[in-house]
Amino acid sequence: MRSISLLVSLLFAFMATTHAFELASLEARKDRNATRSGGDPTKMACKQMQKLTSLTTLAANQTKLDELVAKGKLDTAKVDELKKKAAEATTKLQTMSSNSTLTSECAAIQAKSQMKQACGQMKRLERMAKLANNATAMADFAAKRNLTSTQMDNLKKKAQGSDAKLKVLEANTTLTDFCKQNKQAKQPDGTTAAGAAASGAPQQAATSDATRVQDMLKTMSYVLGSTVLGAMFLLL
């Protein structure tokens, strides 16, 4: 009778250990998924504010709405629905805009985003300027893209105007310094060196620890399982 009680205890211990490991693994996966999502509440709120602003701006622009209706992209029913949503968005936007901390952080995020876009524009203008000053490169580009004479003329006009636009952007030392720092901070894969080191090390450590625990529990499960089977064999 005592042997049977011991056997039952071993069975419950084995089941509890296995179930606990499954729950721990599930929670660990949830934590990793939450970390990988990188959901920044402030950035999400700023993005929502931007969408609400775009919606209310469009709804207030009757000329643009008429243009979209004329092109068949919207009809009267959709315009009415859009204006209704815009009215609701206005209320939400007013509430969010009353948060001075949020609006200041959103302004900083928006400014950084615009600076990055300006950096990209500078790169494109630099390429266009080089193309405009190199007749051979211009001809090769036109041949590869199979450009028509009209397209070629338009390209030349854009290339010629790129010098003036590029000089205006390059005169902004704040912008040029930001572009240099942003370029230096990035690795070839587009990630920052500091960010890769900070996020990679903890994740590798967590993965290594989880693997060791998993292997240990598998071994324990095997030993416990063998013990239980052996005990059952002796009782039969």
PDB file of C-alpha atoms in Angstrom, residues 74-172:
ATOM      1  CA  LEU A  74     -14.747  58.686 -52.995  1.00  0.00           C
ATOM      2  CA  ASP A  75     -18.505  58.980 -53.278  1.00  0.00           C
ATOM      3  CA  THR A  76     -21.012  61.067 -51.330  1.00  0.00           C
ATOM      4  CA  ALA A  77     -21.651  58.339 -48.759  1.00  0.00           C
ATOM      5  CA  LYS A  78     -17.936  57.878 -48.081  1.00  0.00           C
ATOM      6  CA  VAL A  79     -17.437  61.631 -47.777  1.00  0.00           C
ATOM      7  CA  ASP A  80     -20.222  61.820 -45.188  1.00  0.00           C
ATOM      8  CA  GLU A  81     -18.695  58.895 -43.299  1.00  0.00           C
ATOM      9  CA  LEU A  82     -15.271  60.530 -43.425  1.00  0.00           C
ATOM     10  CA  LYS A  83     -16.633  63.794 -42.012  1.00  0.00           C
ATOM     11  CA  LYS A  84     -18.393  61.891 -39.236  1.00  0.00           C
ATOM     12  CA  LYS A  85     -15.149  60.156 -38.283  1.00  0.00           C
ATOM     13  CA  ALA A  86     -13.342  63.484 -38.468  1.00  0.00           C
ATOM     14  CA  ALA A  87     -15.790  64.997 -35.966  1.00  0.00           C
ATOM     15  CA  GLU A  88     -15.023  62.163 -33.538  1.00  0.00           C
ATOM     16  CA  ALA A  89     -11.313  62.521 -34.260  1.00  0.00           C
ATOM     17  CA  THR A  90     -11.440  66.226 -33.413  1.00  0.00           C
ATOM     18  CA  THR A  91     -12.632  65.438 -29.888  1.00  0.00           C
ATOM     19  CA  LYS A  92      -9.901  62.824 -29.377  1.00  0.00           C
ATOM     20  CA  LEU A  93      -7.296  65.150 -30.832  1.00  0.00           C
ATOM     21  CA  GLN A  94      -8.282  67.988 -28.502  1.00  0.00           C
ATOM     22  CA  THR A  95      -7.962  65.680 -25.496  1.00  0.00           C
ATOM     23  CA  MET A  96      -4.538  64.420 -26.568  1.00  0.00           C
ATOM     24  CA  SER A  97      -3.319  67.915 -27.482  1.00  0.00           C
ATOM     25  CA  SER A  98      -4.122  69.137 -23.971  1.00  0.00           C
ATOM     26  CA  ASN A  99      -1.268  66.930 -22.720  1.00  0.00           C
ATOM     27  CA  SER A 100       1.680  69.333 -23.006  1.00  0.00           C
ATOM     28  CA  THR A 101       4.231  66.601 -22.251  1.00  0.00           C
ATOM     29  CA  LEU A 102       2.906  64.421 -25.050  1.00  0.00           C
ATOM     30  CA  THR A 103       2.762  67.255 -27.574  1.00  0.00           C
ATOM     31  CA  SER A 104       6.350  68.324 -26.840  1.00  0.00           C
ATOM     32  CA  GLU A 105       7.620  64.739 -27.182  1.00  0.00           C
ATOM     33  CA  CYS A 106       5.665  64.291 -30.414  1.00  0.00           C
ATOM     34  CA  ALA A 107       7.145  67.513 -31.757  1.00  0.00           C
ATOM     35  CA  ALA A 108      10.652  66.198 -31.034  1.00  0.00           C
ATOM     36  CA  ILE A 109       9.880  62.849 -32.690  1.00  0.00           C
ATOM     37  CA  GLN A 110       8.384  64.600 -35.716  1.00  0.00           C
ATOM     38  CA  ALA A 111      11.396  66.904 -36.024  1.00  0.00           C
ATOM     39  CA  LYS A 112      13.774  63.930 -35.954  1.00  0.00           C
ATOM     40  CA  SER A 113      11.708  62.139 -38.587  1.00  0.00           C
ATOM     41  CA  GLN A 114      11.766  65.201 -40.839  1.00  0.00           C
ATOM     42  CA  MET A 115      15.535  65.504 -40.383  1.00  0.00           C
ATOM     43  CA  LYS A 116      15.985  61.892 -41.493  1.00  0.00           C
ATOM     44  CA  GLN A 117      13.828  62.558 -44.548  1.00  0.00           C
ATOM     45  CA  ALA A 118      15.940  65.613 -45.345  1.00  0.00           C
ATOM     46  CA  CYS A 119      19.090  63.465 -45.098  1.00  0.00           C
ATOM     47  CA  GLY A 120      17.602  61.069 -47.628  1.00  0.00           C
ATOM     48  CA  GLN A 121      16.698  63.968 -49.893  1.00  0.00           C
ATOM     49  CA  MET A 122      20.283  65.242 -49.715  1.00  0.00           C
ATOM     50  CA  LYS A 123      21.573  61.849 -50.859  1.00  0.00           C
ATOM     51  CA  ARG A 124      19.208  61.824 -53.827  1.00  0.00           C
ATOM     52  CA  LEU A 125      20.135  65.393 -54.778  1.00  0.00           C
ATOM     53  CA  GLU A 126      23.843  64.536 -54.565  1.00  0.00           C
ATOM     54  CA  ARG A 127      23.346  61.656 -56.989  1.00  0.00           C
ATOM     55  CA  MET A 128      21.324  63.870 -59.330  1.00  0.00           C
ATOM     56  CA  ALA A 129      23.971  66.613 -59.206  1.00  0.00           C
ATOM     57  CA  LYS A 130      26.720  64.132 -60.088  1.00  0.00           C
ATOM     58  CA  LEU A 131      24.578  62.805 -62.905  1.00  0.00           C
ATOM     59  CA  ALA A 132      23.973  66.303 -64.281  1.00  0.00           C
ATOM     60  CA  ASN A 133      27.721  66.997 -64.427  1.00  0.00           C
ATOM     61  CA  ASN A 134      28.564  63.719 -66.171  1.00  0.00           C
ATOM     62  CA  ALA A 135      27.226  63.426 -69.725  1.00  0.00           C
ATOM     63  CA  THR A 136      28.475  59.840 -70.086  1.00  0.00           C
ATOM     64  CA  ALA A 137      26.756  58.733 -66.878  1.00  0.00           C
ATOM     65  CA  MET A 138      23.594  60.506 -67.989  1.00  0.00           C
ATOM     66  CA  ALA A 139      23.611  58.660 -71.328  1.00  0.00           C
ATOM     67  CA  ASP A 140      24.261  55.299 -69.629  1.00  0.00           C
ATOM     68  CA  PHE A 141      21.425  55.928 -67.180  1.00  0.00           C
ATOM     69  CA  ALA A 142      19.028  56.776 -70.018  1.00  0.00           C
ATOM     70  CA  ALA A 143      20.060  53.647 -71.940  1.00  0.00           C
ATOM     71  CA  LYS A 144      19.584  51.335 -68.940  1.00  0.00           C
ATOM     72  CA  ARG A 145      16.137  52.777 -68.195  1.00  0.00           C
ATOM     73  CA  ASN A 146      15.120  52.987 -71.872  1.00  0.00           C
ATOM     74  CA  LEU A 147      14.115  56.625 -71.424  1.00  0.00           C
ATOM     75  CA  THR A 148      12.401  58.509 -74.220  1.00  0.00           C
ATOM     76  CA  SER A 149      13.615  61.922 -75.381  1.00  0.00           C
ATOM     77  CA  THR A 150      10.842  63.604 -73.362  1.00  0.00           C
ATOM     78  CA  GLN A 151      11.773  61.667 -70.224  1.00  0.00           C
ATOM     79  CA  MET A 152      15.417  62.499 -70.844  1.00  0.00           C
ATOM     80  CA  ASP A 153      14.637  66.222 -71.039  1.00  0.00           C
ATOM     81  CA  ASN A 154      12.670  66.060 -67.783  1.00  0.00           C
ATOM     82  CA  LEU A 155      15.548  64.221 -66.127  1.00  0.00           C
ATOM     83  CA  LYS A 156      18.035  66.862 -67.243  1.00  0.00           C
ATOM     84  CA  LYS A 157      15.825  69.640 -65.852  1.00  0.00           C
ATOM     85  CA  LYS A 158      15.565  67.898 -62.507  1.00  0.00           C
ATOM     86  CA  ALA A 159      19.293  67.199 -62.441  1.00  0.00           C
ATOM     87  CA  GLN A 160      20.138  70.823 -63.245  1.00  0.00           C
ATOM     88  CA  GLY A 161      17.864  72.087 -60.478  1.00  0.00           C
ATOM     89  CA  SER A 162      19.318  69.672 -57.930  1.00  0.00           C
ATOM     90  CA  ASP A 163      22.455  71.790 -57.399  1.00  0.00           C
ATOM     91  CA  ALA A 164      20.502  74.771 -56.086  1.00  0.00           C
ATOM     92  CA  LYS A 165      18.340  72.634 -53.793  1.00  0.00           C
ATOM     93  CA  LEU A 166      21.381  70.760 -52.507  1.00  0.00           C
ATOM     94  CA  LYS A 167      23.199  73.991 -51.630  1.00  0.00           C
ATOM     95  CA  VAL A 168      20.210  75.187 -49.605  1.00  0.00           C
ATOM     96  CA  LEU A 169      20.168  71.976 -47.561  1.00  0.00           C
ATOM     97  CA  GLU A 170      23.955  71.897 -47.134  1.00  0.00           C
ATOM     98  CA  ALA A 171      23.847  75.444 -45.752  1.00  0.00           C
ATOM     99  CA  ASN A 172      21.911  74.091 -42.770  1.00  0.00           C
TER     100      ASN A 172
END
